[in-house]
Short mmCIF file of C-alpha atoms and ligand atoms in Angstrom, two decimals:
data_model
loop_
_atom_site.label_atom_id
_atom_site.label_comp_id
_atom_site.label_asym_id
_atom_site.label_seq_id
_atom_site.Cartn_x
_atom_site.Cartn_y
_atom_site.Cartn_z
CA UNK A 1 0.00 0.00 0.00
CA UNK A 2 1.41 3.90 -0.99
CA UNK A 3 0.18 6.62 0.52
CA UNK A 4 0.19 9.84 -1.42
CA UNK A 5 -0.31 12.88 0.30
CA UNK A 6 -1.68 16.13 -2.27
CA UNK A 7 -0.93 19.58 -0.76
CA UNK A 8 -0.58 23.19 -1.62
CA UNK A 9 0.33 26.27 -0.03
CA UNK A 10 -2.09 27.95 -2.24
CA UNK A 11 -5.95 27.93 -1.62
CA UNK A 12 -7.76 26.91 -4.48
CA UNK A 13 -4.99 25.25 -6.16
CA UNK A 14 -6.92 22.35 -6.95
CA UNK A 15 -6.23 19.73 -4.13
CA UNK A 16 -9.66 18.62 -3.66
CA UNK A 17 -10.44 18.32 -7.44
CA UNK A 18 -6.97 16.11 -8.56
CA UNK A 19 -7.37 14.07 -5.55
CA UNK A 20 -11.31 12.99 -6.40
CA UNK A 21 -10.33 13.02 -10.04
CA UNK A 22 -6.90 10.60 -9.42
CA UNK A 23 -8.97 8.10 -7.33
CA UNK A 24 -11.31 7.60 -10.05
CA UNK A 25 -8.97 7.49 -12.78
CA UNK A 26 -6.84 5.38 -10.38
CA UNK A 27 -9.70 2.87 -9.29
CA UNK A 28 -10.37 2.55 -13.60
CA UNK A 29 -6.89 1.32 -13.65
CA UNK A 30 -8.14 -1.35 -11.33
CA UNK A 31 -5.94 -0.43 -8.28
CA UNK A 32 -7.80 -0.38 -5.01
CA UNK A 33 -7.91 3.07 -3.89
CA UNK A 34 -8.81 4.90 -0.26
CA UNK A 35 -9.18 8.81 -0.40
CA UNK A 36 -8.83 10.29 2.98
CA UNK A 37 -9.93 13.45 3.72
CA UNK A 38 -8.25 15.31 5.61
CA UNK A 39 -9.01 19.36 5.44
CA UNK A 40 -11.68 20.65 7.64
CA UNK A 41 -13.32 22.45 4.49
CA UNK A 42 -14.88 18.59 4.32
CA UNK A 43 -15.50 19.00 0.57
CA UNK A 44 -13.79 15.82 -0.96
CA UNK A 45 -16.91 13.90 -0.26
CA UNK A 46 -19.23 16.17 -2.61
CA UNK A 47 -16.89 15.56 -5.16
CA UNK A 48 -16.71 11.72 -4.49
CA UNK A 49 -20.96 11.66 -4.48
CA UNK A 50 -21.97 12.60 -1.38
CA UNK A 51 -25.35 14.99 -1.79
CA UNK A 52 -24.29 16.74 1.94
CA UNK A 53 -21.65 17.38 3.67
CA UNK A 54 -20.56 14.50 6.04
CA UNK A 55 -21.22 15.47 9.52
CA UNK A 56 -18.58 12.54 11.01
CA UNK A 57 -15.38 11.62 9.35
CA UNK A 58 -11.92 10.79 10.48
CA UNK A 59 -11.89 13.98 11.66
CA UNK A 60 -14.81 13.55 14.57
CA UNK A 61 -12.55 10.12 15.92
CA UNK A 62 -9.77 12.67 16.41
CA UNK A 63 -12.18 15.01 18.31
CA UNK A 64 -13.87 12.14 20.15
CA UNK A 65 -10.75 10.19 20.93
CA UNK A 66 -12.21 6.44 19.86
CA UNK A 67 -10.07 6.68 16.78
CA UNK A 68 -12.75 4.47 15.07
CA UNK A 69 -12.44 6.81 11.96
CA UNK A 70 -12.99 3.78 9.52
CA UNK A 71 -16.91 4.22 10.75
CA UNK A 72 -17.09 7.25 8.34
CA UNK A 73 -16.38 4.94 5.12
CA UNK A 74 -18.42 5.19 1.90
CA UNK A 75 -17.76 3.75 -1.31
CA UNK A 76 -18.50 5.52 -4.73
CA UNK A 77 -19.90 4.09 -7.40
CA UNK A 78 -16.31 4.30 -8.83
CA UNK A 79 -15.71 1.35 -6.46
CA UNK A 80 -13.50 4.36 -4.81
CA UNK A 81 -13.78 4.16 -0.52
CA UNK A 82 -13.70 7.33 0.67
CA UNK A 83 -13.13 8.83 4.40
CA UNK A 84 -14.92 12.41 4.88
CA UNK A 85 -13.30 14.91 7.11
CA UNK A 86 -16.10 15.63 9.01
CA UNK A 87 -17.67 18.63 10.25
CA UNK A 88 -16.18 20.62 12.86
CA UNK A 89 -17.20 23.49 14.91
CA UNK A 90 -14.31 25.98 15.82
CA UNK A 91 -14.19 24.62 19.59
CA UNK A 92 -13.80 20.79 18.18
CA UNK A 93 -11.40 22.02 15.59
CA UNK A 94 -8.80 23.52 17.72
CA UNK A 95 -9.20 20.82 19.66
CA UNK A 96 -8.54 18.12 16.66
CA UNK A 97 -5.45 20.49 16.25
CA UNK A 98 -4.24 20.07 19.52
CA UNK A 99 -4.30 16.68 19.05
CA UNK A 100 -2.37 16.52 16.22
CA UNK A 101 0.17 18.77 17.57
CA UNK A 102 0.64 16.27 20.47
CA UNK A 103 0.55 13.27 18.77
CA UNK A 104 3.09 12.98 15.75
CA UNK A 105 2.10 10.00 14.35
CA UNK A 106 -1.93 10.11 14.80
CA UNK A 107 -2.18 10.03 11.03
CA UNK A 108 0.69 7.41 10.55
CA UNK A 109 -0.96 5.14 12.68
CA UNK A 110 -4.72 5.74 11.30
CA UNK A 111 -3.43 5.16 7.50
CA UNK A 112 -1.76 2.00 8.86
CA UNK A 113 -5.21 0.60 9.83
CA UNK A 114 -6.45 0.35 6.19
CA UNK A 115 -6.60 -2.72 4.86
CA UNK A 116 -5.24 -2.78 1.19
CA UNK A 117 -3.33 -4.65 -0.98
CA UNK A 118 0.39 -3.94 -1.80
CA UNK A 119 -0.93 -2.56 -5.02
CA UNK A 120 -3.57 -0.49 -3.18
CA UNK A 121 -2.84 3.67 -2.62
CA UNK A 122 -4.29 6.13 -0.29
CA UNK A 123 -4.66 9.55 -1.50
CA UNK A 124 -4.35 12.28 0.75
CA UNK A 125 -6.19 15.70 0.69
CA UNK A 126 -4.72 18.04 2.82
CA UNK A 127 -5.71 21.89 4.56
CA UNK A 128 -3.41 24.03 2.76
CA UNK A 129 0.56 23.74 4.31
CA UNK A 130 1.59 24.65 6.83
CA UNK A 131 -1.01 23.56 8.96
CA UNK A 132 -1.15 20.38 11.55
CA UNK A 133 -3.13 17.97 8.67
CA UNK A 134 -0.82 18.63 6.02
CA UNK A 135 2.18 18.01 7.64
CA UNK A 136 0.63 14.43 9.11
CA UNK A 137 0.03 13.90 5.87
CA UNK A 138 3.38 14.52 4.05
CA UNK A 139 5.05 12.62 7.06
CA UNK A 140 3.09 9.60 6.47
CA UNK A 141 3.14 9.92 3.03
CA UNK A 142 5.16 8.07 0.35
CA UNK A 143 4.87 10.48 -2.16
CA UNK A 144 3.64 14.18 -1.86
CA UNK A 145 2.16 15.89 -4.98
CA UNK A 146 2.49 19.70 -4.82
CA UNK A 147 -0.15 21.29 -6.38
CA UNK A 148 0.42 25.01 -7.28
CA UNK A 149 -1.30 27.26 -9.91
CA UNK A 150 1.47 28.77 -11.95
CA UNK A 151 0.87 32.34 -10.31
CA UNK A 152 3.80 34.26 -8.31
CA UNK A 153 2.65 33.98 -4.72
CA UNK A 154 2.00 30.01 -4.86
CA UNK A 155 5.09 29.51 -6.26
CA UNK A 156 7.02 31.58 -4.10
CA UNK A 157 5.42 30.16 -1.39
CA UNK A 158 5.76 26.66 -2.53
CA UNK A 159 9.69 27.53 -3.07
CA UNK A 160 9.95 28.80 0.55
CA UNK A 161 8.23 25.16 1.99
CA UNK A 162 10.12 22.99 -0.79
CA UNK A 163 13.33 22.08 1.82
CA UNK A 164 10.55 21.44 4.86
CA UNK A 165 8.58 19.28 2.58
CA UNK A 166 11.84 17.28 1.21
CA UNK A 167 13.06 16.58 4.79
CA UNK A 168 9.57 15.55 5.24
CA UNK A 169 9.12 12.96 2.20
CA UNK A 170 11.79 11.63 0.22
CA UNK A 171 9.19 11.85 -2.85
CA UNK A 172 8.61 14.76 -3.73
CA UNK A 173 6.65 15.76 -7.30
CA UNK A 174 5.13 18.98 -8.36
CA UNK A 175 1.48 19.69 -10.25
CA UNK A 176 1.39 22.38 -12.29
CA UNK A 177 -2.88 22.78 -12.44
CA UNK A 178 -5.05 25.46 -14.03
CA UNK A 179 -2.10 26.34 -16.48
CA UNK A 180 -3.10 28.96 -19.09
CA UNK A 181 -0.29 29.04 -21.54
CA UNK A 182 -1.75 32.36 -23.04
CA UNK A 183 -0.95 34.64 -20.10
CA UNK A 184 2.83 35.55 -20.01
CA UNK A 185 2.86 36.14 -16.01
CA UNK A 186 2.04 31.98 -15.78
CA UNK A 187 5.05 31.43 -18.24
CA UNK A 188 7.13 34.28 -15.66
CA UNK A 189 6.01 32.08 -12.49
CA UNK A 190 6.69 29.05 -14.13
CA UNK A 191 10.05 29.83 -14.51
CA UNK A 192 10.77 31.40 -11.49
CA UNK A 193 9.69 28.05 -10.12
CA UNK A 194 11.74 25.97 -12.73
CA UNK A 195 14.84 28.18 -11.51
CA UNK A 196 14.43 27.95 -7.92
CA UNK A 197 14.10 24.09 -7.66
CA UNK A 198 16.52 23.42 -10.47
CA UNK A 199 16.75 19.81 -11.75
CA UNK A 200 15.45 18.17 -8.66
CA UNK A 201 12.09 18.59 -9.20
CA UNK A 202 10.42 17.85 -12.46
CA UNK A 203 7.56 20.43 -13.70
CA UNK A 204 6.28 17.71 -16.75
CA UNK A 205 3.39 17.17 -14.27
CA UNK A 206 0.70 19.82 -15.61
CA UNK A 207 -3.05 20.32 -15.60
CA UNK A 208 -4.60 23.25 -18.16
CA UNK A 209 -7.32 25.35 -17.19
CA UNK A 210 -10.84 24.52 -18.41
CA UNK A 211 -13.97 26.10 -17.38
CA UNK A 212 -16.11 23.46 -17.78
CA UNK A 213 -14.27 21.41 -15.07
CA UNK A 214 -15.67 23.33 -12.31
CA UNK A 215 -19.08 22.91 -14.14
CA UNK A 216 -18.61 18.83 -14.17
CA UNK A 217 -18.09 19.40 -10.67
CA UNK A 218 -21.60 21.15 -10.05
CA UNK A 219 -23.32 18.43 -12.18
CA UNK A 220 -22.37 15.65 -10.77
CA UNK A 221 -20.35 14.20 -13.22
CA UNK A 222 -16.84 13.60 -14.22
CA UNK A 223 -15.17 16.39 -16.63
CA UNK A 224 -13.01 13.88 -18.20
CA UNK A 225 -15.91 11.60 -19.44
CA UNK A 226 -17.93 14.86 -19.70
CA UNK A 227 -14.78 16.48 -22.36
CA UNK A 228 -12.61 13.64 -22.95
CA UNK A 229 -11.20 14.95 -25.77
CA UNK A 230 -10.05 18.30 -24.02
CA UNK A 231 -6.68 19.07 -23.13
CA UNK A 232 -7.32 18.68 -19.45
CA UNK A 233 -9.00 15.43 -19.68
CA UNK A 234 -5.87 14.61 -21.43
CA UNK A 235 -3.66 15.79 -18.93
CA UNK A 236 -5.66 14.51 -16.25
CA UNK A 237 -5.20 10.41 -18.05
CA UNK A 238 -1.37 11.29 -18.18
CA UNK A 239 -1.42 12.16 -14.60
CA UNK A 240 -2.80 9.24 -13.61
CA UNK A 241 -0.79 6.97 -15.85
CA UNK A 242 2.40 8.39 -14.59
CA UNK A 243 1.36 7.60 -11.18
CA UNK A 244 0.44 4.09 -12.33
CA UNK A 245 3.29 3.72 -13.37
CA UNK A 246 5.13 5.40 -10.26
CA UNK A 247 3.09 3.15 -8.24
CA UNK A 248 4.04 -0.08 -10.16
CA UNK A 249 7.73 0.61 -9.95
CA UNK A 250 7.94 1.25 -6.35
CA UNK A 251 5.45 -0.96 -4.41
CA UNK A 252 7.70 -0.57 -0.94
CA UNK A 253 8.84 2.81 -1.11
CA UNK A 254 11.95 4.22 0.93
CA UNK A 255 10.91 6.72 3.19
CA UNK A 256 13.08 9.23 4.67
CA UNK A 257 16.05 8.19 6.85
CA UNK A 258 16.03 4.46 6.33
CA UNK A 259 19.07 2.85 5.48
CA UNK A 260 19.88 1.89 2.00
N1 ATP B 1 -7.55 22.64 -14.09
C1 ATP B 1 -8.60 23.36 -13.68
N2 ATP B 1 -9.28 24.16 -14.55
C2 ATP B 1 -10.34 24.89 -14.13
N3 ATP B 1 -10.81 24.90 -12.89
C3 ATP B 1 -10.18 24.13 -11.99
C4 ATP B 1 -9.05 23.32 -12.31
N4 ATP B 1 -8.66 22.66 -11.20
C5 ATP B 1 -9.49 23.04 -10.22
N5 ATP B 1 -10.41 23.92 -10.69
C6 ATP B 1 -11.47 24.59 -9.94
O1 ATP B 1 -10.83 25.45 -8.99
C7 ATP B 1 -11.59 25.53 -7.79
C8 ATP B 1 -10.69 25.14 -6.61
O2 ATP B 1 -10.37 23.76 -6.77
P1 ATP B 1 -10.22 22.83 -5.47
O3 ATP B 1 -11.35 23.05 -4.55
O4 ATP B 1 -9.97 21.46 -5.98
O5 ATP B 1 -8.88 23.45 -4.88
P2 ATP B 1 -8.26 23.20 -3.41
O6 ATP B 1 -6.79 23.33 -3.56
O7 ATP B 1 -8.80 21.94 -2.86
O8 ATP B 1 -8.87 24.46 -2.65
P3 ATP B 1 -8.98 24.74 -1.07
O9 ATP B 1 -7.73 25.49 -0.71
O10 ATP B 1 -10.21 25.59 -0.96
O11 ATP B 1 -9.10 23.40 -0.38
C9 ATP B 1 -12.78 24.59 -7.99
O12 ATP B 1 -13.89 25.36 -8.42
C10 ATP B 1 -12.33 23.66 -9.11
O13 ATP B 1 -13.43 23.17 -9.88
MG1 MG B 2 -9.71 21.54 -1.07
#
């Protein structure tokens, strides 16, 4: 089992969208797949088919203390088994936060619970980084997928939490989404970004804009059945064939700091 862990340290960078859209183009590709929310904005499950928003989820066994988060499953018609966050009031949520700060490897040990096959991955979404979720979930992660919006401030504030993130994960990838190759500041951030993490971190990982994928979103449907013949849709399959393929080749990942 790999855990992949999708952050930003954007808003709106498109977290919530690539990881709904990864576990369904993941669970096509026949690998068993668990996305775990994990950002109190609770939204994954609308995009996974829920008609509400979940009032329990993994986080409500942090607030509660029974850790019997696994409760909270569903399972899309995708075949996809989803955890919700949860809703939280602002009381309960500083104290989920507390908890987290106090206990390292709360996360760790919750991901360890799920029962999947070597070939099975859990996808992360995260609350935007730095916060207590994300960094559970690029500690327990295998892989962390960067998602950033080729604007200045979430690059330079992706570039100023790229060493934290790499002492963090040993995996580190980057997601270029809603790239617009028509506007000359994206090509400016994209290359302040290119020269600021030099060769160790590919940029071939990119997303394109498209209006109508919000619009999927509101419908209830997927975009890339919806347009599959858009360059997003496209992009979208190549992400998630890479990370077959990533997956494939490295079914018992090194993490940080164990030996060779
Ligand atoms: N490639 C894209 N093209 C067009 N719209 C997109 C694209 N990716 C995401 N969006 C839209 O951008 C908005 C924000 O996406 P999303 O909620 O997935 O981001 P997020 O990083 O999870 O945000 P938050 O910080 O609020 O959790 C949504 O309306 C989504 O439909
Ligand atoms: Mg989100």
């Amino acid at each position: 089992m790999t855990t992949i862990a999708l952050v930003s340290t954007a808003g709106g960078a498109g977290r919530t969208t690539l990881t709904a859209s990864l576990a369904v183009l993941l669970a096509r590709r026949r690998r068993a797949v668990v996305a775990l929310d994990f950002d109190p904005q609770n939204l994954l499950g609308a995009h996974l088919g829920l008609d509400a928003l979940s009032p329990s989820g993994i986080a409500s066994a942090l607030v509660e203390g029974n850790d019997a988060w696994y409760a909270s499953t569903w399972r899309n018609s995708e075949g996809v088994l989803f955890v919700p966050h949860g809703q939280l009031t602002l009381p309960q949520l500083a104290a989920a936060e507390s908890r987290l700060a106090g206990s390292q490897q709360w996360l760790a040990a919750a991901v360890a619970q799920i029962d999947l096959p070597e070939s099975g991955v859990v996808l992360i979404d995260t609350a935007r980084y730095p916060s207590q979720q994300a960094d559970h979930a690029v500690r327990c992660a295998d892989l962390v997928l960067c998602v950033t919006p080729p604007e200045p401030a979430a690059c330079a504030t992706l570039v100023a939490r790229l060493g934290a993130l790499r002492a963090a994960c040993a995996n580190v990838e980057v997601v270029v989404n809603r790239l617009n190759p028509a506007r000359d500041m994206q090509r400016d951030a994209l290359a302040m970004l290119r020269a600021a993490v030099g060769g160790s971190v590919s940029l071939a990982q990119r997303v394109h804009l498209d209006a109508a994928l919000p619009e999927s979103l509101a419908r209830g449907t997927w975009f890339f059945d919806d347009a599959p013949q858009s360059q997003a849709a496209h992009d979208l399959q190549g992400l998630a064939n890479w990370l077959d393929a990533w997956l494939g080749a490295s079914h018992a990942p090194r993490r940080t700091g164990e030996h060779v």
